C-alpha angles and dihedrals in degrees: 000000000000130000128191132178129211131178117225129192132203137155134222115221113223113251104254095181133258119326108260135174106226099184107110128229134268097049117225111284122259132215123228113257091006123114114258133193132173128169116217115220132205137172136201128028121074120308143258100067129207120206129206144157112268100180142350120014144265120250113283110278096031126099136183118229123211086250089063100255118141107202146149139083115293114227101190137049122236146075123290133189120208134176110223121198129200120197121194128214095274096046101264111146138200127185131195131180117233134189123209127183126206117202137176120254111256114271122226139169113236101182110106119247094246107073122204113282121250140197126238113256091012123108114262132193135167131159118224109222130212135176137204123019120081120301142263099065125205122209130200137166112246099178141000122017145248123236116302110267094038123105129196107216121210088252088063097254112142108201147142138089114296113229095190136049129221140075116309131191128194135168113225126198120207120201124189130208099252108164095232111039115342113247117235132200130175137207135179118233132196124206131186119207114191121214117271111284116261111228115258113241126191107226098186112098120247094247110072124206110277123257133215123226115257090006124114112259133192136166131156125221119221137202139183136208127028120075113302145252097076128210120210129202141161113249099179140358121024146252122245116285108273094030124095140181119233121210089249091063100258116139110199146147140088114291116223098187134054128225140078117297125195113194121173108226127198127205122197130184128217092271094053099256109142146169136187136215136184114238133194123215121180122200116196139167125265111267111263120225136171107235098190114107117258091237105072121206111276120252136208124236112257091008123110114261130197134170130161117218117218134203141182136211124015124090116287150277097060120200127198131210138172105247101172141357121029146258122232114280109279095030126096141160122243124219086254091060099255112144107201146145140089113288111226094186134051131220141082117307131189110195118178112218124194122205116204125189129200099252113142117251110268090241092062104078099167102050120101112233 
């Protein structure tokens, strides 16, 4: 007879108790079109576990992996009941029925109740905004009305050209696209439409009051129509150096050049209506005059003579010169206007004296005088 020996090995797994699904029912709720994930949990038996659907079904868009993860993006609203089975490594099974509910996210209107103001006969457009729910949204007016000429489209765009002015109130209902029954919310909106803008007209004539070089100057432009206050600005050309236009329409300063200046000035009202006009402003020198009397003081032959001529206006310095006639021999006029000397002859004399200031020629508009 024969005899043979062989050593065998085996293990005994500790008894960890009966296989049990510990995840409670109902499962956490899900939201339509929102990502969802839930890990199933079991105890007992012999790991690893394998999970599967035993009966019923999960909501459309959700699946159960063999690792026990329910995940996906639900596409419909409603409650579902599903039997979920767990199988351990030696074939022991446990099954539990679960319920899971899919809902829509709450819908709300986020646009404030006071809509942007508009102007009669001017294009208007504003988009009503909502949040939550399931897009796309659909808008409709359930009571009241917006200004005539405006239409609320189903996509919630309020637009058009208002043909009336006033304050208008309308209640708007917004419906979402929830797969079960669309959610609806309502809000009341107020809208103010101002009367049609009156054209702005510049009432100041195109020729401004003249200015004098190196003399303070001020004039104020005026306008009518539109919606005051007005805002003034230069769009082309320029004012004389030293003179500026304020936004309130006042032209002021001390011009330092002579010439004619032709700025184009624009006026705008608070609603943006505007108009422009070309203006003309002439800067000249003060008139020059000799203030000494025509009859000069008499002199005496062979006796010293002296007389100072005077002038006013113009732009200094002033120079004097004999331009016709003559003084007695021995007498002359200086450039400073001093008539002096010792006359060696007697008689009546009629000298013509010209005074000339330093004002720039009118054709030179950029020189400083």
